[in-house]
PDB file of C-alpha atoms and ligand atoms in Angstrom:
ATOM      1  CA  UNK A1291      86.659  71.178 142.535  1.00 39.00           C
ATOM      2  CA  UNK A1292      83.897  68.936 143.763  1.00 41.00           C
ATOM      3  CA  UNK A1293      84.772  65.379 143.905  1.00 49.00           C
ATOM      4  CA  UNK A1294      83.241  63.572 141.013  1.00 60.00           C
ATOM      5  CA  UNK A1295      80.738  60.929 141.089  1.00 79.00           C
ATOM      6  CA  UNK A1296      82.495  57.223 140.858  1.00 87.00           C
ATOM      7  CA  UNK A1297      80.693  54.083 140.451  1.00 93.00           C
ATOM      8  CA  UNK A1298      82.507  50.789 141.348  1.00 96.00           C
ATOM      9  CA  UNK A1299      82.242  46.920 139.746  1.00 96.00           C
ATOM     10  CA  UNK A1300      82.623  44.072 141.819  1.00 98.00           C
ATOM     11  CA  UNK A1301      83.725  40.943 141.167  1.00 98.00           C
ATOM     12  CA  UNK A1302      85.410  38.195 143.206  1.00 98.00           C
ATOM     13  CA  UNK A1303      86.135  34.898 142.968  1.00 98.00           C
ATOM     14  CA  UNK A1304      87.457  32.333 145.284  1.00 98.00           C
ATOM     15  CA  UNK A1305      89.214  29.141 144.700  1.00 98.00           C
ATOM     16  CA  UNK A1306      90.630  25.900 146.740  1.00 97.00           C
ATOM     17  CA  UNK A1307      93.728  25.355 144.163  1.00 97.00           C
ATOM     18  CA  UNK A1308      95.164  22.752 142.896  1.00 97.00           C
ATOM     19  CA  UNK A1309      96.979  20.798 146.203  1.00 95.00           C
ATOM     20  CA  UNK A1310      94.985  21.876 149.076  1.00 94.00           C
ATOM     21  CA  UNK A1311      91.525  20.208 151.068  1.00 93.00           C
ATOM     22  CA  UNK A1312      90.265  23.025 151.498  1.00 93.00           C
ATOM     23  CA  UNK A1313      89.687  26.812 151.155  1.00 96.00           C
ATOM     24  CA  UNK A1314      90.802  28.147 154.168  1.00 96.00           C
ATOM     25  CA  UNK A1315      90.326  32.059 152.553  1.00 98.00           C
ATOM     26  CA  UNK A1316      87.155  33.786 152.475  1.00 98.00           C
ATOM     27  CA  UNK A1317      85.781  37.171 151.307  1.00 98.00           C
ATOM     28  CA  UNK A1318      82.662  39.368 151.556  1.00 98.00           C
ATOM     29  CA  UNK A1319      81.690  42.178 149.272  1.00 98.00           C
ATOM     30  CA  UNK A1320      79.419  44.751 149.695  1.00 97.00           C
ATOM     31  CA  UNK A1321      78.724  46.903 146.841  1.00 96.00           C
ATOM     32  CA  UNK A1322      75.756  48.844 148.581  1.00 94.00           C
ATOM     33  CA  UNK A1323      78.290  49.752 150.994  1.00 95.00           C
ATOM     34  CA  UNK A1324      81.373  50.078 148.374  1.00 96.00           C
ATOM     35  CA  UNK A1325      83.617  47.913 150.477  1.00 97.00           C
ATOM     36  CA  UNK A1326      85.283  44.404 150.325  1.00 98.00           C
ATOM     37  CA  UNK A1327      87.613  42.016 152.499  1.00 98.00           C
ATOM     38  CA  UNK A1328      89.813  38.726 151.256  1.00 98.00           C
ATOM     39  CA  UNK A1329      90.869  36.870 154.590  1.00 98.00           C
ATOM     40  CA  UNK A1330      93.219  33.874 154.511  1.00 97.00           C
ATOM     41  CA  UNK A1331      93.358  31.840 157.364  1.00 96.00           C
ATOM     42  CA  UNK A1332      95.802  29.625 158.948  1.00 92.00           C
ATOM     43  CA  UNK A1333      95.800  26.758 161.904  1.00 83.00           C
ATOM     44  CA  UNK A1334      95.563  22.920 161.875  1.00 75.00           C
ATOM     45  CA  UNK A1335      92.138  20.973 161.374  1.00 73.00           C
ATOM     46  CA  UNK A1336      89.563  23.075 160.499  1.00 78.00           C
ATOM     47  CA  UNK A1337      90.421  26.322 162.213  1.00 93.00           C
ATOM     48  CA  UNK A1338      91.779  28.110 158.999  1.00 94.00           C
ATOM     49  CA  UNK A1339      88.713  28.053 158.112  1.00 94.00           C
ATOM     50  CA  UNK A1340      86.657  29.189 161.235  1.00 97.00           C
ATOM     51  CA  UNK A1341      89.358  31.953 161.702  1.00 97.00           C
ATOM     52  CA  UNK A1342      88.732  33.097 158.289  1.00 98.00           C
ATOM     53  CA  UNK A1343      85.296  33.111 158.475  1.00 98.00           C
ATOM     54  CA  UNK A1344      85.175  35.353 161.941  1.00 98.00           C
ATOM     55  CA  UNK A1345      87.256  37.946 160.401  1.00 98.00           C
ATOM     56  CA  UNK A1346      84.884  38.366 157.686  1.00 98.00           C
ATOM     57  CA  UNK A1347      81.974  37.992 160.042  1.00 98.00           C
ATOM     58  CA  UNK A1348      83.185  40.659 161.994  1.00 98.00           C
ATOM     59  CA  UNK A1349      84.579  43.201 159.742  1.00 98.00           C
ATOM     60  CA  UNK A1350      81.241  43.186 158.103  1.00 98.00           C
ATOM     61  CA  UNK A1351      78.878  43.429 161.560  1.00 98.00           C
ATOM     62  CA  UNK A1352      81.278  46.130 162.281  1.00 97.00           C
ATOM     63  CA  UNK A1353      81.288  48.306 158.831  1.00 97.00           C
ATOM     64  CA  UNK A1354      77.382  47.879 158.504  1.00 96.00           C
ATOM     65  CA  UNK A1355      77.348  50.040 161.648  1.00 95.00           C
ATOM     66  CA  UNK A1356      79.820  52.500 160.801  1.00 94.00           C
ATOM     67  CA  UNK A1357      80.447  52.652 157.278  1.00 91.00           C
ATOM     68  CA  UNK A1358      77.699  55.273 156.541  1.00 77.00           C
ATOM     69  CA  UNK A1359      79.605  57.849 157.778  1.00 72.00           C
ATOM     70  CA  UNK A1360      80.798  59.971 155.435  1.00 76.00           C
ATOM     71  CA  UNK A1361      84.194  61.503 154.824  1.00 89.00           C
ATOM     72  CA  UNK A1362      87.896  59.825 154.458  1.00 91.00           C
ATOM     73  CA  UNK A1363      88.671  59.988 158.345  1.00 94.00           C
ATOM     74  CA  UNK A1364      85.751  58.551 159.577  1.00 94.00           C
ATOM     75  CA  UNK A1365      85.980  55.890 157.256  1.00 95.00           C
ATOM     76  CA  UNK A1366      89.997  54.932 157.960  1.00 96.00           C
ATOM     77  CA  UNK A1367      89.058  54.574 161.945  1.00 96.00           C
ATOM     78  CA  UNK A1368      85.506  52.490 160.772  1.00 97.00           C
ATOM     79  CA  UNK A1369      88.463  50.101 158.652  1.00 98.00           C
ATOM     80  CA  UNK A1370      90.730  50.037 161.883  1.00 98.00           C
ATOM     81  CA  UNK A1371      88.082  49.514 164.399  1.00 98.00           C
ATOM     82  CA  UNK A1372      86.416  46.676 162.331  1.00 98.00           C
ATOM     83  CA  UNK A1373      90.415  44.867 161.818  1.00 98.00           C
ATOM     84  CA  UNK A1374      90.760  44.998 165.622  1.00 98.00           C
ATOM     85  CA  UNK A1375      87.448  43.616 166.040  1.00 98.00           C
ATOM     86  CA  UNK A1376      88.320  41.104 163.884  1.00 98.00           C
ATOM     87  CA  UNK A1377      91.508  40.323 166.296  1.00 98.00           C
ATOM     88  CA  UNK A1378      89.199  40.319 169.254  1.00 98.00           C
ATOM     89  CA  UNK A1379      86.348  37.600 167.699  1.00 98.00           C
ATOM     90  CA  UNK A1380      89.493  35.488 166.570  1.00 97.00           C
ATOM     91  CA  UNK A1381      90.985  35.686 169.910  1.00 97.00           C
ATOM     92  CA  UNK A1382      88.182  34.823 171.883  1.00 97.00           C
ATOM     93  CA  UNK A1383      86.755  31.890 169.454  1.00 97.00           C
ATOM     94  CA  UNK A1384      89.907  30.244 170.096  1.00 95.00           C
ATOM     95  CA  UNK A1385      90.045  31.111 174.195  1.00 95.00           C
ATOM     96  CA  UNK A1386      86.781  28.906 174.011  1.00 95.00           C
ATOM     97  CA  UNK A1387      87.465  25.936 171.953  1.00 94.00           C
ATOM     98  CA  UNK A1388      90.778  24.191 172.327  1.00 91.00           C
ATOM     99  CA  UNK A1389      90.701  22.816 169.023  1.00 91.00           C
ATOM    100  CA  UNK A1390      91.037  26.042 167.744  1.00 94.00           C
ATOM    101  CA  UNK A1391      93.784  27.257 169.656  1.00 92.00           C
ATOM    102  CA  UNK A1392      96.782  28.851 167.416  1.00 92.00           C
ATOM    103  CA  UNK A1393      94.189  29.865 164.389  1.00 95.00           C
ATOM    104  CA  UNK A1394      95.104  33.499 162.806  1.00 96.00           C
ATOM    105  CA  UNK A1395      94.169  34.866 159.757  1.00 97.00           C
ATOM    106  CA  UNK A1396      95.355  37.652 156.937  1.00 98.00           C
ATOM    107  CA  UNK A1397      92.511  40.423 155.807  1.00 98.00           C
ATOM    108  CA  UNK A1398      92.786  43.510 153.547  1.00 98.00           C
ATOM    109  CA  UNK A1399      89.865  45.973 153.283  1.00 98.00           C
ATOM    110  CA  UNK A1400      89.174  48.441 151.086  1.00 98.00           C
ATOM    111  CA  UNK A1401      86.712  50.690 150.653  1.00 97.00           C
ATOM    112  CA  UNK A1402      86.475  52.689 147.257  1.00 96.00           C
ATOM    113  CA  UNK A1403      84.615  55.921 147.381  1.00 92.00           C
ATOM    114  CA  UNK A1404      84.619  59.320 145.208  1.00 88.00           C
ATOM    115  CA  UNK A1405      86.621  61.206 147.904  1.00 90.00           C
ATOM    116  CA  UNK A1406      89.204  58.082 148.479  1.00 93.00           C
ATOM    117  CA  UNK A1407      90.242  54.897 149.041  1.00 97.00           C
ATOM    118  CA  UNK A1408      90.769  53.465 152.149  1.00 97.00           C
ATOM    119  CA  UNK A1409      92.281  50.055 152.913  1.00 98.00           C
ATOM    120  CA  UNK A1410      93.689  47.836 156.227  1.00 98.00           C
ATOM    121  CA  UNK A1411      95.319  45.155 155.770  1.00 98.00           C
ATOM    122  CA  UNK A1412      97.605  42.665 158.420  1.00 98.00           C
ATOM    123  CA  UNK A1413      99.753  40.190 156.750  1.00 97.00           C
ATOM    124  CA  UNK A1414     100.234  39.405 153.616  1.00 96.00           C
ATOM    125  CA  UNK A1415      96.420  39.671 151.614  1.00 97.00           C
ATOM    126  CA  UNK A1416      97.393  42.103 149.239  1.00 98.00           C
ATOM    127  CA  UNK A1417      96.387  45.565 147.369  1.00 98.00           C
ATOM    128  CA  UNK A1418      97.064  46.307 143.904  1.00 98.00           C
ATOM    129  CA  UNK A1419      95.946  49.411 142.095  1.00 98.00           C
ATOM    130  CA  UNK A1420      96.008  48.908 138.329  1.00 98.00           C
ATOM    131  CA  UNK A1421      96.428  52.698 136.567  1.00 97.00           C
ATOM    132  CA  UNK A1422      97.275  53.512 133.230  1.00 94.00           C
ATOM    133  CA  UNK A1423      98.566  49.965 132.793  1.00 93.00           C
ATOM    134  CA  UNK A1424     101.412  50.749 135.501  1.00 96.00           C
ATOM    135  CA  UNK A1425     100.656  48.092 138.765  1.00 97.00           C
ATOM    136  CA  UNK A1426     101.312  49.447 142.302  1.00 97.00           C
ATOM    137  CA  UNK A1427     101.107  47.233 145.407  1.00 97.00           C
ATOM    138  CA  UNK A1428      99.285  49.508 147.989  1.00 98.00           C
ATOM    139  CA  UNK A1429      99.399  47.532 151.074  1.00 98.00           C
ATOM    140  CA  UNK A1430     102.550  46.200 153.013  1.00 96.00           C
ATOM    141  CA  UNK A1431     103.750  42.125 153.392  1.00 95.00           C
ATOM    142  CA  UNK A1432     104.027  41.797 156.780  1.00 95.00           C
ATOM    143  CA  UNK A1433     106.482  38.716 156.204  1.00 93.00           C
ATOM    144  CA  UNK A1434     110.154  37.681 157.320  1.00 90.00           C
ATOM    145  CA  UNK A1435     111.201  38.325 153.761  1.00 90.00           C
ATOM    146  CA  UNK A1436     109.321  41.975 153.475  1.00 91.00           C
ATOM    147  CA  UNK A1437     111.272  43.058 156.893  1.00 89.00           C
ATOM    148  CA  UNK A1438     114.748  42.087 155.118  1.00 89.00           C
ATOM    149  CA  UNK A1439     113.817  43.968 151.806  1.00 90.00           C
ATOM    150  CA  UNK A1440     113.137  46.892 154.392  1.00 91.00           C
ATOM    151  CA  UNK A1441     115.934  46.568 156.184  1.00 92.00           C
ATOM    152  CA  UNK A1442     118.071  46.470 152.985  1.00 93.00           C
ATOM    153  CA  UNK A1443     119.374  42.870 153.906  1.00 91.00           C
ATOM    154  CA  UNK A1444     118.248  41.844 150.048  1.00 90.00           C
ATOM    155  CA  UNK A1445     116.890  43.893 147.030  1.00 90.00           C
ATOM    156  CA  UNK A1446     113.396  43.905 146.117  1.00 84.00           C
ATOM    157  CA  UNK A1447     114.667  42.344 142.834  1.00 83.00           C
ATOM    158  CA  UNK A1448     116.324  39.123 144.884  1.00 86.00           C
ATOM    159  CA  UNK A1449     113.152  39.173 146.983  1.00 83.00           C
ATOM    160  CA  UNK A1450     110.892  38.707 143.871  1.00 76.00           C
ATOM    161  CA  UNK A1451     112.926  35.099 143.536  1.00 76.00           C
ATOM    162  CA  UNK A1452     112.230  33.930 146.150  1.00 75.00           C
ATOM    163  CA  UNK A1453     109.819  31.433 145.721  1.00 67.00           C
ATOM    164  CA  UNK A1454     107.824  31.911 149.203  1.00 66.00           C
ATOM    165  CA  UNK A1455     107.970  35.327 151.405  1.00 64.00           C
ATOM    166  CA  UNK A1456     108.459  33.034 154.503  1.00 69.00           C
ATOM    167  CA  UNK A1457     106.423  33.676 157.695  1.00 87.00           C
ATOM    168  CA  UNK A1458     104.299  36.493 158.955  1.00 93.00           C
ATOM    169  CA  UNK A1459     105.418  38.798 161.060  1.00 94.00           C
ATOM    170  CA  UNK A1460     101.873  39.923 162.029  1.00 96.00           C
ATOM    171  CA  UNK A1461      98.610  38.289 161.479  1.00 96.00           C
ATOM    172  CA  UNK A1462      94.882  38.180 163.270  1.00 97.00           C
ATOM    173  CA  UNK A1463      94.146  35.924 166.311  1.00 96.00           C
ATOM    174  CA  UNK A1464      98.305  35.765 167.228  1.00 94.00           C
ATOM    175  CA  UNK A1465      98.365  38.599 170.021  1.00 95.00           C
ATOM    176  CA  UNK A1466      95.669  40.901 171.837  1.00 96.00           C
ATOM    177  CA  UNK A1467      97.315  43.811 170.296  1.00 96.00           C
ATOM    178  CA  UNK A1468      97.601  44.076 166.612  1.00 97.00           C
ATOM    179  CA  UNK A1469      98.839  46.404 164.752  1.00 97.00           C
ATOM    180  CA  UNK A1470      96.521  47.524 161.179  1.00 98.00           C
ATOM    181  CA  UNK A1471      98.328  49.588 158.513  1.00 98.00           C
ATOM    182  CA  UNK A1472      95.548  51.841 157.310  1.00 98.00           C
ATOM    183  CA  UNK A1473      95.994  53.265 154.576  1.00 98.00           C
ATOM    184  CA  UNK A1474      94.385  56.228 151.871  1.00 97.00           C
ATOM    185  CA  UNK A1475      94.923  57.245 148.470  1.00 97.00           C
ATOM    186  CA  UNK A1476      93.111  58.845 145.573  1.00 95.00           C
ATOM    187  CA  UNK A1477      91.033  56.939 142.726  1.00 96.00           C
ATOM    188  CA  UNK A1478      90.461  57.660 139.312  1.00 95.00           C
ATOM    189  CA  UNK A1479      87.691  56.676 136.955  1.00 95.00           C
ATOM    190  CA  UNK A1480      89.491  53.467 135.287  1.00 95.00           C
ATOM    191  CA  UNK A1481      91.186  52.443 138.005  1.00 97.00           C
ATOM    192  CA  UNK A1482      90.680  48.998 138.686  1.00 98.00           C
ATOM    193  CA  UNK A1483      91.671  47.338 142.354  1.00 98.00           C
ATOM    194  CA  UNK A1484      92.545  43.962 143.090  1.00 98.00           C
ATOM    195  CA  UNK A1485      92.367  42.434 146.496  1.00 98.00           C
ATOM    196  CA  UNK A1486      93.897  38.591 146.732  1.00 98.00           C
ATOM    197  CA  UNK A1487      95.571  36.330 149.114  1.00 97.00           C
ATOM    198  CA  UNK A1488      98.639  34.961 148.509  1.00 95.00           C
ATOM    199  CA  UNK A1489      97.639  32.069 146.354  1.00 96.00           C
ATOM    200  CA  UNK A1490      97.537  34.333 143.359  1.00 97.00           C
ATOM    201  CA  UNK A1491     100.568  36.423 144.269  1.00 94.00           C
ATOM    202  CA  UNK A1492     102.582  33.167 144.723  1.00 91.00           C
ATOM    203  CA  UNK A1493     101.891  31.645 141.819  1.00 93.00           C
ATOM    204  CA  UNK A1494     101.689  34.719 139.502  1.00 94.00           C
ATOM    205  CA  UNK A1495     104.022  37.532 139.182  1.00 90.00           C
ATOM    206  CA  UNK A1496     103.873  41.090 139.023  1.00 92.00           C
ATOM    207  CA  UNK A1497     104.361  41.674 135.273  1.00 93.00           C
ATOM    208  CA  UNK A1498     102.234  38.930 134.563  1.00 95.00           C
ATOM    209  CA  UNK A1499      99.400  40.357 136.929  1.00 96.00           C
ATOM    210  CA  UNK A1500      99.602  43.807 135.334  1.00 97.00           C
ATOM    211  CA  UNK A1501      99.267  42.530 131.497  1.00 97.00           C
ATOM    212  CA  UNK A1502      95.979  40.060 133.167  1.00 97.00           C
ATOM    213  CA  UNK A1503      94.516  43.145 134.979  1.00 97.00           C
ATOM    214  CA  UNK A1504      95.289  45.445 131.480  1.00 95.00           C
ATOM    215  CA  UNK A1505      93.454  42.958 128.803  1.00 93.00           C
ATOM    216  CA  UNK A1506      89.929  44.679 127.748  1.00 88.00           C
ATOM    217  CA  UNK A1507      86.931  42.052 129.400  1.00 89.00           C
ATOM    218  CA  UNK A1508      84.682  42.267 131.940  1.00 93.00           C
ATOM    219  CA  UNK A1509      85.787  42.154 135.835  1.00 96.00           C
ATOM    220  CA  UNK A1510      84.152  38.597 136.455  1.00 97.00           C
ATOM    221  CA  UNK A1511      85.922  37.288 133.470  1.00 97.00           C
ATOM    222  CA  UNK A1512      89.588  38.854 134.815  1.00 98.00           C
ATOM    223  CA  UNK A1513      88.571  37.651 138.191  1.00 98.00           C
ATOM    224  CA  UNK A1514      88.347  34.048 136.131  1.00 98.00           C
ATOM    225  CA  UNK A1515      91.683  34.472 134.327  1.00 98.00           C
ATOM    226  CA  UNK A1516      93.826  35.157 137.729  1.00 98.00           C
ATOM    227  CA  UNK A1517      92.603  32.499 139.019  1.00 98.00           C
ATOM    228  CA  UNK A1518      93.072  29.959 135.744  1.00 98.00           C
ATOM    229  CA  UNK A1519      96.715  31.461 136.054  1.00 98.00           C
ATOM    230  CA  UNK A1520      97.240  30.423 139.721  1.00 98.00           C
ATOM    231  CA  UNK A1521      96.064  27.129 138.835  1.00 98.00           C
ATOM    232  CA  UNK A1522      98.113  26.985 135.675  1.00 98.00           C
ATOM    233  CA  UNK A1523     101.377  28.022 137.589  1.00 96.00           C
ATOM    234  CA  UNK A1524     100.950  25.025 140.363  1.00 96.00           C
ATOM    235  CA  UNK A1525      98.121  26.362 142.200  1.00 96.00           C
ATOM    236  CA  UNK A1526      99.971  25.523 145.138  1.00 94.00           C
ATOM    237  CA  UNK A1527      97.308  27.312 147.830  1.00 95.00           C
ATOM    238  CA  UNK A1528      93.789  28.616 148.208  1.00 97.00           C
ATOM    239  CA  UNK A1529      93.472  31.407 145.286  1.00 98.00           C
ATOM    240  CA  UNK A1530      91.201  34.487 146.397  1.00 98.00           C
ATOM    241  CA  UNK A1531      90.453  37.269 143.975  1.00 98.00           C
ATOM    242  CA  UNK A1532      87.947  40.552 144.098  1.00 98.00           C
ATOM    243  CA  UNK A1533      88.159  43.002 141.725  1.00 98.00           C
ATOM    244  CA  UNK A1534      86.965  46.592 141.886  1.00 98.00           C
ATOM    245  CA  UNK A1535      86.595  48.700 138.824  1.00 97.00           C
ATOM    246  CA  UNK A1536      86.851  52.400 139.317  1.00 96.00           C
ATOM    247  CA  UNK A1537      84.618  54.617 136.420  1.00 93.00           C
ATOM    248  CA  UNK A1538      82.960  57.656 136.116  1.00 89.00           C
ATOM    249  CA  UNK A1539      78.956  57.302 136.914  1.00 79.00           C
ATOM    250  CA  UNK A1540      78.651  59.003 134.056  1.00 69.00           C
ATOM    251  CA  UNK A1541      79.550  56.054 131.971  1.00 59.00           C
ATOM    252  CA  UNK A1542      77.123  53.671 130.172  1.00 55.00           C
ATOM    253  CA  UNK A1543      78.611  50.428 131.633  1.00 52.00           C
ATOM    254  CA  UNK A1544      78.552  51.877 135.211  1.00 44.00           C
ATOM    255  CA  UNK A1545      76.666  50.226 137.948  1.00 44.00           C
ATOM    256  CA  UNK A1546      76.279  47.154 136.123  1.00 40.00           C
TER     257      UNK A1546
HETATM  258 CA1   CA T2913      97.227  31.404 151.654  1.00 84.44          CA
END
């Protein structure tokens, strides 16, 4: 059967909280190019930010080269190549200036297309994939608390108690070598993606992210709501949100 024709609405939305300076995450979306990243950096003074910032810098210089290559493989080593990038430009900023020395950062990609989605992520930025009202969490923490879940140490049940998921256990800028989870799975017209850092997640659970993501509205607006909810619940951190809704091209709302 020949893959049909999806179009894709974008909306993101990005938010300091209710406790913090500063937003210290940052995203870039690209709809010509039918791809988006939420980064969420970490480090002392200012460097959060700046690491942040260089991941999205460079995931983007990279998948404006390489992203018009067609087909599901090509696009899954374009992701990789642009995360390790990413590790490389964070790296090096912080070799240069000492101020900036310990900065890292989160990032999950993902890039929607007709014949698949493909998403990276390192850390704890998340992927959702909202279908048929049913939520599943695509990407993998990379946290303390993730590795005992997978180890069997504590249930996923316990872990969704605990109030924070605890450190990483791999982020950007920490080592020279990093390793990406790249990942691919199908789409379906009415799917709708979300991509957030772990202001939203912490503050909002599952269930309650899966009846936001459900209620009829327009992306912007649900982008809006998740974020009112983070706030709501404490809004303890920096709240990053993009949304991507999957439909047929076919439909009279798409492209808009
Ligand atoms: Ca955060």
């Amino acid at each position: 059967m020949q893959a049909s024709s999806l179009a894709v609405r974008w909306a993101a939305l990005s938010d300091v909280g209710l406790q913090r300076v500063r937003n210290e995450d940052a995203f870039l979306v690209e709809p010509g190019l039918s791809y988006a990243v939420v980064a969420d950096g970490m480090g002392g003074h200012n460097a959060g930010d700046v690491a942040a910032r260089i991941v999205i810098d460079t995931i983007g210089e990279v998948l404006r080269q390489r992203l018009p290559e067609y087909g599901v493989d090509a696009r899954a080593s374009a992701l990789r190549a642009a995360v390790l990038a990413a590790n490389d430009a964070v790296r090096a900023a912080a070799a240069r200036d000492r101020g900036l020395t310990g900065m890292g950062a989160t990032v999950v990609v993902a890039n929607p297309c007709a014949d698949g989605l493909i998403f990276a992520s390192v850390g704890d930025s998340r992927l959702y994939r909202l279908r048929a009202g049913r939520l599943d969490q695509l990407t993998h923490d990379h946290t303390m608390l993730q590795e005992l879940v997978d180890g069997g140490m504590i249930s996923p049940e316990q872990a969704r108690r605990v109030p924070f998921r605890g450190m990483l256990t791999r982020a950007l800028g920490v080592e020279d070598e990093v390793l990406v989870d790249v990942g691919r799975t199908d789409l379906q017209p009415g799917d709708l993606l979300l991509m957030c850092s772990d202001g939203l997640t912490d503050m909002v659970d599952a269930d309650e992210l899966a009846s936001l993501l459900a209620a009829p509205g327009d992306v912007q607006a649900c982008a809006a709501t998740l974020v009112a909810s983070a706030n709501a619940e404490g809004g303890r951190d920096n709240i990053t949100v993009v949304l991507a809704a999957v439909t047929d091209d076919r439909s009279p709302n798409a492209g808009g």
